[in-house]
PDB file of C-alpha atoms in Angstrom:
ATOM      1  CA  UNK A   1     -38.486  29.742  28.789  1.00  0.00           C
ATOM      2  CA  UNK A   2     -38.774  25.911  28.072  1.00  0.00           C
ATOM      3  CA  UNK A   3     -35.143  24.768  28.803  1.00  0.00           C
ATOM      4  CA  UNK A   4     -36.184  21.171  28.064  1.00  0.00           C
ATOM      5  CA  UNK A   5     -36.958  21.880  24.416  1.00  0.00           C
ATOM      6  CA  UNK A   6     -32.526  23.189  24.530  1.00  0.00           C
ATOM      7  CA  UNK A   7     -31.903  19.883  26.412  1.00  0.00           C
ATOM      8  CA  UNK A   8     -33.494  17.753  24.084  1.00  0.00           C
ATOM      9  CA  UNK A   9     -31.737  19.569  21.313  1.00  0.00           C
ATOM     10  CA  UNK A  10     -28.618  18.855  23.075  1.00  0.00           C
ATOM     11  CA  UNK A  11     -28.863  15.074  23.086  1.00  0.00           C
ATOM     12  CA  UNK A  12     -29.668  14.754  19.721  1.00  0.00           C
ATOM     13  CA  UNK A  13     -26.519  16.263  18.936  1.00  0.00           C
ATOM     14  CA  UNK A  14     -24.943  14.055  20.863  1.00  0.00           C
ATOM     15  CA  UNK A  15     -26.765  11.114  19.335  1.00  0.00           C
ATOM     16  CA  UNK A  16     -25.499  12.990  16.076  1.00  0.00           C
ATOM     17  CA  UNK A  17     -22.225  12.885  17.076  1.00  0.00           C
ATOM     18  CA  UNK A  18     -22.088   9.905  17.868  1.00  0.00           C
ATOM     19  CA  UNK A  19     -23.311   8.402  14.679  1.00  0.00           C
ATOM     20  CA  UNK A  20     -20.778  10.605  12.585  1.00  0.00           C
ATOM     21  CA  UNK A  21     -18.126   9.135  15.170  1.00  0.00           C
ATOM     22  CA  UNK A  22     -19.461   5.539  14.065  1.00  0.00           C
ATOM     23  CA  UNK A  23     -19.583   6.349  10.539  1.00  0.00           C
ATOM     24  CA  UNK A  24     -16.186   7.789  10.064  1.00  0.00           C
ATOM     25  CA  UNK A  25     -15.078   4.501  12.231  1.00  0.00           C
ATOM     26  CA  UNK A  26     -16.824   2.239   9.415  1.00  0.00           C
ATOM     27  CA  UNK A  27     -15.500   4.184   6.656  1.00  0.00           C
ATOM     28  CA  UNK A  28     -12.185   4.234   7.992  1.00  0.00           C
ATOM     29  CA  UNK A  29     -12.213   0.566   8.120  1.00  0.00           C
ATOM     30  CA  UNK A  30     -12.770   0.199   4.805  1.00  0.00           C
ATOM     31  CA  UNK A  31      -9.686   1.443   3.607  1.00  0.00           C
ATOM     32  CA  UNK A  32      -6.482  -0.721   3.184  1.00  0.00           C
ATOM     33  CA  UNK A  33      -3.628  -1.293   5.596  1.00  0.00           C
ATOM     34  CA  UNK A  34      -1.570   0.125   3.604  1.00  0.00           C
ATOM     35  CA  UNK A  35      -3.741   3.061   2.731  1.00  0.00           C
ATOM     36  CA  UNK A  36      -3.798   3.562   6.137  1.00  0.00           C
ATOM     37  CA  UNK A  37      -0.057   3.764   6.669  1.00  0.00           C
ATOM     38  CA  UNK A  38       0.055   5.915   3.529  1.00  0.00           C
ATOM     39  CA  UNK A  39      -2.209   8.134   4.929  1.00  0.00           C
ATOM     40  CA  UNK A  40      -0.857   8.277   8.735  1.00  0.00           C
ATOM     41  CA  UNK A  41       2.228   8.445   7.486  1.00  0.00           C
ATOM     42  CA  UNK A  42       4.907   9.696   4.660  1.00  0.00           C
ATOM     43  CA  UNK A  43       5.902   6.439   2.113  1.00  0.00           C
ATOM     44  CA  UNK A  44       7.852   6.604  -0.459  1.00  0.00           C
ATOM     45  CA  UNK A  45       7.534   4.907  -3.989  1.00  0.00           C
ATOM     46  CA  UNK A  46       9.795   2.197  -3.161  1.00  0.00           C
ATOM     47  CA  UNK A  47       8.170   1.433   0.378  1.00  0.00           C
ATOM     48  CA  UNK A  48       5.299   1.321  -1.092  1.00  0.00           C
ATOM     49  CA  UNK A  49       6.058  -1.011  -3.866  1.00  0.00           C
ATOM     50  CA  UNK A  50       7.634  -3.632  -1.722  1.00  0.00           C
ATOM     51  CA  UNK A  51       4.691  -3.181   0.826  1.00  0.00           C
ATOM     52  CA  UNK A  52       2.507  -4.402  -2.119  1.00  0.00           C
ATOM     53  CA  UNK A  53       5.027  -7.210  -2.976  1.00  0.00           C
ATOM     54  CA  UNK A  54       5.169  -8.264   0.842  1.00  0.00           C
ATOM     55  CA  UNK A  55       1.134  -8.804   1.084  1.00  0.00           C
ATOM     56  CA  UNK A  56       0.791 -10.714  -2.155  1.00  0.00           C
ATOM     57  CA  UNK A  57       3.974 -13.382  -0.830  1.00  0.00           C
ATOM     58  CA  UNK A  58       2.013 -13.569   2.304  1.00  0.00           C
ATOM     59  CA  UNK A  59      -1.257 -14.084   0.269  1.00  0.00           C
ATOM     60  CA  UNK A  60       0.161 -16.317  -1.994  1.00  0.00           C
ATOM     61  CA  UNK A  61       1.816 -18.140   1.660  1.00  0.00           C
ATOM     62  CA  UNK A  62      -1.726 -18.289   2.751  1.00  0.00           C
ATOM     63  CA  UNK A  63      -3.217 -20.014  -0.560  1.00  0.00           C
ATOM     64  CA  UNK A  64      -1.053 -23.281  -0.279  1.00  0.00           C
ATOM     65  CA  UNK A  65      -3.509 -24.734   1.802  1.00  0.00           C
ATOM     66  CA  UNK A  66      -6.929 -23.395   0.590  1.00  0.00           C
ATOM     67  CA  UNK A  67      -8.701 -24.347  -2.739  1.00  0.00           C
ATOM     68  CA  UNK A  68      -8.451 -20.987  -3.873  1.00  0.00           C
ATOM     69  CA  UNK A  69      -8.307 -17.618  -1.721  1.00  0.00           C
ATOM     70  CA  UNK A  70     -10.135 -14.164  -2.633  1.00  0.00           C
ATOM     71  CA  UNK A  71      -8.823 -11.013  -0.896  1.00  0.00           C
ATOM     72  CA  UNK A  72     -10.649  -7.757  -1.280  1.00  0.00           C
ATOM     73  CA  UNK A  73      -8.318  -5.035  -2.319  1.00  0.00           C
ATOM     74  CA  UNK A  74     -10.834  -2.062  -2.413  1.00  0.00           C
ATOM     75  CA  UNK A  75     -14.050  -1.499  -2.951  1.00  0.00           C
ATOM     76  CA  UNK A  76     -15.497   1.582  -5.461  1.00  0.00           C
ATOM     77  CA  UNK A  77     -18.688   3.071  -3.454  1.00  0.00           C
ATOM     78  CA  UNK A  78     -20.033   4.567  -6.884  1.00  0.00           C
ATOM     79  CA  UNK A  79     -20.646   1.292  -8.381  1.00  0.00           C
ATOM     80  CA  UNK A  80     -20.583  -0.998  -5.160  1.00  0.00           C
ATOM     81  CA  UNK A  81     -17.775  -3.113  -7.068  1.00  0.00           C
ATOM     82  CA  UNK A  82     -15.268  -4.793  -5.169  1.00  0.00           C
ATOM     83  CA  UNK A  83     -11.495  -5.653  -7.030  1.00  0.00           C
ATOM     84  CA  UNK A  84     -10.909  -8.636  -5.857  1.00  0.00           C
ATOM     85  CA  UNK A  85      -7.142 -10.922  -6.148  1.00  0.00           C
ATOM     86  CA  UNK A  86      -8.188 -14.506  -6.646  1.00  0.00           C
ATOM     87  CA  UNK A  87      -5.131 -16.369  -5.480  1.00  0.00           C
ATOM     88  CA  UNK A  88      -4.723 -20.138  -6.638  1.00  0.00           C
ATOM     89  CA  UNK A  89      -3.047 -22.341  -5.079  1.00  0.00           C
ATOM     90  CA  UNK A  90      -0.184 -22.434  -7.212  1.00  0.00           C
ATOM     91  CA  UNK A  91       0.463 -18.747  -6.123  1.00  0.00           C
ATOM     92  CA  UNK A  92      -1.474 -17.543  -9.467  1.00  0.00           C
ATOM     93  CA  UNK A  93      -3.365 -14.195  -8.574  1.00  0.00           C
ATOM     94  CA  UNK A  94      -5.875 -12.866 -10.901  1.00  0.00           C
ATOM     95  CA  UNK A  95      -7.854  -9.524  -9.929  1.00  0.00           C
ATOM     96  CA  UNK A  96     -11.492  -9.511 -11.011  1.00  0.00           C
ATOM     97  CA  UNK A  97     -14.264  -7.476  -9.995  1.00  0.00           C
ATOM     98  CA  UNK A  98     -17.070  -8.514  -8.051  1.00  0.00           C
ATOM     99  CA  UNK A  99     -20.845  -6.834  -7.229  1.00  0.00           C
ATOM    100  CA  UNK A 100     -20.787  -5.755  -3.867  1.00  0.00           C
ATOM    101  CA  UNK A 101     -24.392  -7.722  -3.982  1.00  0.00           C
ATOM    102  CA  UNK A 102     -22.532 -11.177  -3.782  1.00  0.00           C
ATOM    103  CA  UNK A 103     -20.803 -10.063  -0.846  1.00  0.00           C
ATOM    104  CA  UNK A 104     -21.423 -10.965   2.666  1.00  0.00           C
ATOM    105  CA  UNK A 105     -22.193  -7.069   4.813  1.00  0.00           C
ATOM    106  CA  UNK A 106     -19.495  -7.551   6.909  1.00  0.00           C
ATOM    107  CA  UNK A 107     -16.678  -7.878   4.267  1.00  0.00           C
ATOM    108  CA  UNK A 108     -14.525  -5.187   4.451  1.00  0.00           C
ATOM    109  CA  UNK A 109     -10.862  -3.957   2.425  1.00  0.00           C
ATOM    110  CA  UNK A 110      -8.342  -6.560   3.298  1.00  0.00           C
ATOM    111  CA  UNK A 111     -10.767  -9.187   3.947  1.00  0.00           C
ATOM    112  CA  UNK A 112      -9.968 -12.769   2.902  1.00  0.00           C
ATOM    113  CA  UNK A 113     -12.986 -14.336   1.649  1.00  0.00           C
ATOM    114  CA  UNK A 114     -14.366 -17.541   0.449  1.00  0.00           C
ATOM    115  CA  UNK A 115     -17.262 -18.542  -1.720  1.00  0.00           C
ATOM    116  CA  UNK A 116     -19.820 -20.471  -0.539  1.00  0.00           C
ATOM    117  CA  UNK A 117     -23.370 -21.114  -2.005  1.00  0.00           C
ATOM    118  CA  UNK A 118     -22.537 -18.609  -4.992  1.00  0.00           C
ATOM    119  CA  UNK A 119     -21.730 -16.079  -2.658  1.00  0.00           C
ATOM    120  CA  UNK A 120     -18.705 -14.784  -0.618  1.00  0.00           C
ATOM    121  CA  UNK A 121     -18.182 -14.730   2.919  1.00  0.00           C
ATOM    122  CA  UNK A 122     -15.522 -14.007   4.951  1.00  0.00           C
ATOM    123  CA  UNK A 123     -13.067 -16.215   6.763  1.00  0.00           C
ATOM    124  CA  UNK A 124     -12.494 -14.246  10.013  1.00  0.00           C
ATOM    125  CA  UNK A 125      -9.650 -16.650  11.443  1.00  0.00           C
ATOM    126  CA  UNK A 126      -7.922 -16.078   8.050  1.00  0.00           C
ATOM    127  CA  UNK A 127      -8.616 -12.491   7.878  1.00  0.00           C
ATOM    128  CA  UNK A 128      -7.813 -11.415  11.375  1.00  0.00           C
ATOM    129  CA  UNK A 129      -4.386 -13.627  10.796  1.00  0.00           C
ATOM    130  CA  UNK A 130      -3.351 -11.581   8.049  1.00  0.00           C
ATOM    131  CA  UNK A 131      -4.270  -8.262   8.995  1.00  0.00           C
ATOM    132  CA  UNK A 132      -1.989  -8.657  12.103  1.00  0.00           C
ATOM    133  CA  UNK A 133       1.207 -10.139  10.446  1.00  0.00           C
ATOM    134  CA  UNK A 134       0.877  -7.851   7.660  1.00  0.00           C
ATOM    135  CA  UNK A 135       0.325  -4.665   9.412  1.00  0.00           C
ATOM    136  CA  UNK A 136       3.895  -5.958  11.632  1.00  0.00           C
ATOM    137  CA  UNK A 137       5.559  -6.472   7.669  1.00  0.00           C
ATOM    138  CA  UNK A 138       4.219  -3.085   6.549  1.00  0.00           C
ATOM    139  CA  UNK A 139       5.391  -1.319   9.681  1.00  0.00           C
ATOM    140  CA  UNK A 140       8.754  -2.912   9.174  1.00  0.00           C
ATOM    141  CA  UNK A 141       9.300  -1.827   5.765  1.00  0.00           C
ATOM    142  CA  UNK A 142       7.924   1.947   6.840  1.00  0.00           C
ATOM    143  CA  UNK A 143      10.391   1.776   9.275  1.00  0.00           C
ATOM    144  CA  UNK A 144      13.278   0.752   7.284  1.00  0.00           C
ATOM    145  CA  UNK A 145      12.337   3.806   4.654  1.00  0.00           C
ATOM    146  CA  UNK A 146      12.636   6.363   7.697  1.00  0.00           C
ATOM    147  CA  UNK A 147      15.785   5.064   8.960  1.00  0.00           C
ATOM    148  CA  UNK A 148      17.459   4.791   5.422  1.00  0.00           C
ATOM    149  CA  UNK A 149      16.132   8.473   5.410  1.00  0.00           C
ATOM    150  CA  UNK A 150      17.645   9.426   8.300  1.00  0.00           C
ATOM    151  CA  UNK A 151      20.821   8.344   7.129  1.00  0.00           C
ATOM    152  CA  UNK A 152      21.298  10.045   4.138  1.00  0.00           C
ATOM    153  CA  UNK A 153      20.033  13.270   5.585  1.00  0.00           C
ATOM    154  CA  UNK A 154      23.344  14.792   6.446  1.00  0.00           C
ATOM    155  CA  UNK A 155      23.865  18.247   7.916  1.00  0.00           C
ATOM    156  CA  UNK A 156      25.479  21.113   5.650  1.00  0.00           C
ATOM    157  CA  UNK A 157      25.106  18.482   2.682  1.00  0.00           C
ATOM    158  CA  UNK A 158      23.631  19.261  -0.399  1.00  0.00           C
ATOM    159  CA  UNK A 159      21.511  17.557  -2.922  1.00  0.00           C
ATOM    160  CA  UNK A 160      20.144  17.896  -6.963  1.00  0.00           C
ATOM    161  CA  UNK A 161      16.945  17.145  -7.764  1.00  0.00           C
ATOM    162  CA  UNK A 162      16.892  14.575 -10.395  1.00  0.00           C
ATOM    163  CA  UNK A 163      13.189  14.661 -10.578  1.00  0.00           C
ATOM    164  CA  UNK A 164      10.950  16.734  -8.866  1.00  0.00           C
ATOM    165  CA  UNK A 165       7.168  17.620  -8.821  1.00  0.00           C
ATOM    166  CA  UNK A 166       5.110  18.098  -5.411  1.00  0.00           C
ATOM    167  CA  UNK A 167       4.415  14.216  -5.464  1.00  0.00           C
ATOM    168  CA  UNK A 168       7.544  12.453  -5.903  1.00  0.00           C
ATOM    169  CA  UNK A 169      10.989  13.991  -5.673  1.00  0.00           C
ATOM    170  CA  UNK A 170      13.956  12.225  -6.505  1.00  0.00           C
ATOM    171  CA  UNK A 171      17.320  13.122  -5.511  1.00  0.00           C
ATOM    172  CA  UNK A 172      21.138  12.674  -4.879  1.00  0.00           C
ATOM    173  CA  UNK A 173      23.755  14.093  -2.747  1.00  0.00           C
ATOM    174  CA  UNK A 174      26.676  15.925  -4.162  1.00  0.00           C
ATOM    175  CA  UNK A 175      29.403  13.289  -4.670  1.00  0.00           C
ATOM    176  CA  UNK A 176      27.492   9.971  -4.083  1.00  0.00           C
ATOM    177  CA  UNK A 177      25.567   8.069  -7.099  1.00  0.00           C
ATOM    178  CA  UNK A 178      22.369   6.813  -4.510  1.00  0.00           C
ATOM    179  CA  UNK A 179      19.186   8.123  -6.036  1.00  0.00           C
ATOM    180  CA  UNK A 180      16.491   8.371  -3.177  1.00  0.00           C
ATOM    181  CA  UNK A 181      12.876   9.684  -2.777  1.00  0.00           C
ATOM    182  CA  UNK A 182      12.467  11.879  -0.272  1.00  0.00           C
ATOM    183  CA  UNK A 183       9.246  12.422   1.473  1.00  0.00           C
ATOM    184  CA  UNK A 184      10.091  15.088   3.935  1.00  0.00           C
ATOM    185  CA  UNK A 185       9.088  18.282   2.938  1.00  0.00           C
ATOM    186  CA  UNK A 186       6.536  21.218   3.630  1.00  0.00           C
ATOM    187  CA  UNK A 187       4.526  21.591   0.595  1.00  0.00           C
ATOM    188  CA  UNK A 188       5.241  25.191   0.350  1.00  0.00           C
ATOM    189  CA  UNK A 189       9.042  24.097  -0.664  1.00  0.00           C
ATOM    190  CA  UNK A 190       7.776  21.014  -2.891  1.00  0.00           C
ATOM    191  CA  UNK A 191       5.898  23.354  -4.982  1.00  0.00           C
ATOM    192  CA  UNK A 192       9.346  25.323  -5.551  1.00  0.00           C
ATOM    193  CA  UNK A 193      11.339  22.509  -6.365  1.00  0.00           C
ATOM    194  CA  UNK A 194      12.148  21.193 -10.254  1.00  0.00           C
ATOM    195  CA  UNK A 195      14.786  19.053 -11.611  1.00  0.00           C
ATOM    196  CA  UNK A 196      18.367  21.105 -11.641  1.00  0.00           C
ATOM    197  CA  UNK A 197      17.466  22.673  -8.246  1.00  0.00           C
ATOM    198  CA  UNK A 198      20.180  22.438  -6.071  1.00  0.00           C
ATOM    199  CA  UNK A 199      19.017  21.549  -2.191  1.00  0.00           C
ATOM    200  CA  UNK A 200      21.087  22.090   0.560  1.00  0.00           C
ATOM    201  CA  UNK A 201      20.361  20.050   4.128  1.00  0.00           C
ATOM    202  CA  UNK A 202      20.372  22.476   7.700  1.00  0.00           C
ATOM    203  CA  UNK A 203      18.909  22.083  11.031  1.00  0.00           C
ATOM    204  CA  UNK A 204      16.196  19.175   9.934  1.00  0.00           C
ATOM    205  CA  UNK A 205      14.874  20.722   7.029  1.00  0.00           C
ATOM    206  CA  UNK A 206      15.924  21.296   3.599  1.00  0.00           C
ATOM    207  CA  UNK A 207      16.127  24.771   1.710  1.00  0.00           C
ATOM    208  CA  UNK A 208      16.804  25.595  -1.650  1.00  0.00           C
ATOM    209  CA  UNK A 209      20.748  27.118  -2.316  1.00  0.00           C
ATOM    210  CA  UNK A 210      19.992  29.617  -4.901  1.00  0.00           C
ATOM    211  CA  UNK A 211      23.487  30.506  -5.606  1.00  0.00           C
ATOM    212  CA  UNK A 212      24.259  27.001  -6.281  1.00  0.00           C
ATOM    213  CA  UNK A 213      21.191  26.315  -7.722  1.00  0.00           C
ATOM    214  CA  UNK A 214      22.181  29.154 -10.115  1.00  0.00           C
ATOM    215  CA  UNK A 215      24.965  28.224 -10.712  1.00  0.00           C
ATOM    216  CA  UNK A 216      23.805  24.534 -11.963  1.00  0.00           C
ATOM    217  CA  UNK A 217      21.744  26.036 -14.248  1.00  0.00           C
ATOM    218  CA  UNK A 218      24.240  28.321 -16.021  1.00  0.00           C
ATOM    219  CA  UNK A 219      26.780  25.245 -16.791  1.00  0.00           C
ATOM    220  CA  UNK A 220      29.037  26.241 -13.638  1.00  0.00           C
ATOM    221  CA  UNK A 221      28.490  23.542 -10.839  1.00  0.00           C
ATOM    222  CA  UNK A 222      29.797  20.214 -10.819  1.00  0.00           C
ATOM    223  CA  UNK A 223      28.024  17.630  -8.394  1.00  0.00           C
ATOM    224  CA  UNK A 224      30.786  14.763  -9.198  1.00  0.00           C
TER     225      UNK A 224
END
């Protein structure tokens, strides 16, 4: 038997591999930071908001000294269109939409770009800048969500859902007025859960108290 024909079989999965290792590198990259984060990690509404807030102030930072700034804030690979924020120097952004043919190849998601000769290109300095202080800022405010979390989580407490569906859930704890997201649960649970449900916190994890939650439903249960 030809065992050279199996060898050559097996480096060309290799080379295989290692293409589908490069690709899902380059695709990766050409997601946001805070996509990223969202994806690596559990981010509430809120976080997310002020994540959004915290890049455009740093943007905006960044424009005071530049005729105008462009940052790419995702690109749609159906129609090779880029949204782009066009940041003045006042601290005016406007988001337009760009042909991914008047882009430079390397530009990426979170690029900062400049035009030049009727074409953008990016400004790697810039770029590189802001992709490290923002990623810090992000990570801060990801951090701050978990810890806030953390301390509202409170064993043998229990909570009603003000608003539930298995991508946001809102709730409060019984005899407090703070309305929170929370982020931590299994789905199996988050399809179970609907405004009125009472929640009660136990050993990391929250279950559903159905003779409470029972109870709230029938007119009984006071969370005051």
């Amino acid at each position: 038997m030809d065992l050279g024909f199996f060898r050559n079989v097996e480096k060309g999965l290799g080379g295989v591999k290692e293409f589908l290792k490069e690709l899902s590198n380059y695709l990766e990259d050409d997601i946001s930071i805070i996509e990223k984060i969202k994806k690596e990690n559990k981010v509430n509404l809120a976080s997310s908001i002020e994540m959004k807030k915290t890049r455009n102030e740093l943007l905006v930072e960044y424009s005071k000294n530049q005729e105008e700034l462009y940052y790419v804030l995702s690109k749609s690979d159906k129609t090779n269109r880029y949204s782009i924020l066009k940041i003045s120097p006042k601290g005016e952004i406007e988001k337009m939409q760009v042909n991914g043919e008047n882009l430079s190849e390397n530009i990426r998601v979170d690029s900062i770009i400049k035009l030049n000769n009727e074409k953008f290109i990016v400004n790697q300095k810039l770029t590189q800048n802001f992709k490290e202080k923002f990623t810090k800022e992000a990570n801060k405010i990801l951090n701050k969500q978990n810890k806030m979390l953390d301390n509202i989580r409170r064993e043998g407490a229990f909570y009603y859902v003000i608003d539930g569906n298995p991508n946001r859930i809102f709730l409060t704890m019984f005899n407090s007025n703070k309305v929170f997201e929370e982020v931590n649960f299994p789905d199996e649970l988050r399809n179970k859960i609907s405004e009125g449900v009472i929640l009660k916190y136990e050993r990391g994890t929250y279950h559903i108290d159905e003779k409470k939650t029972e109870e709230n439903f029938e007119g009984k249960l006071s969370i005051d």
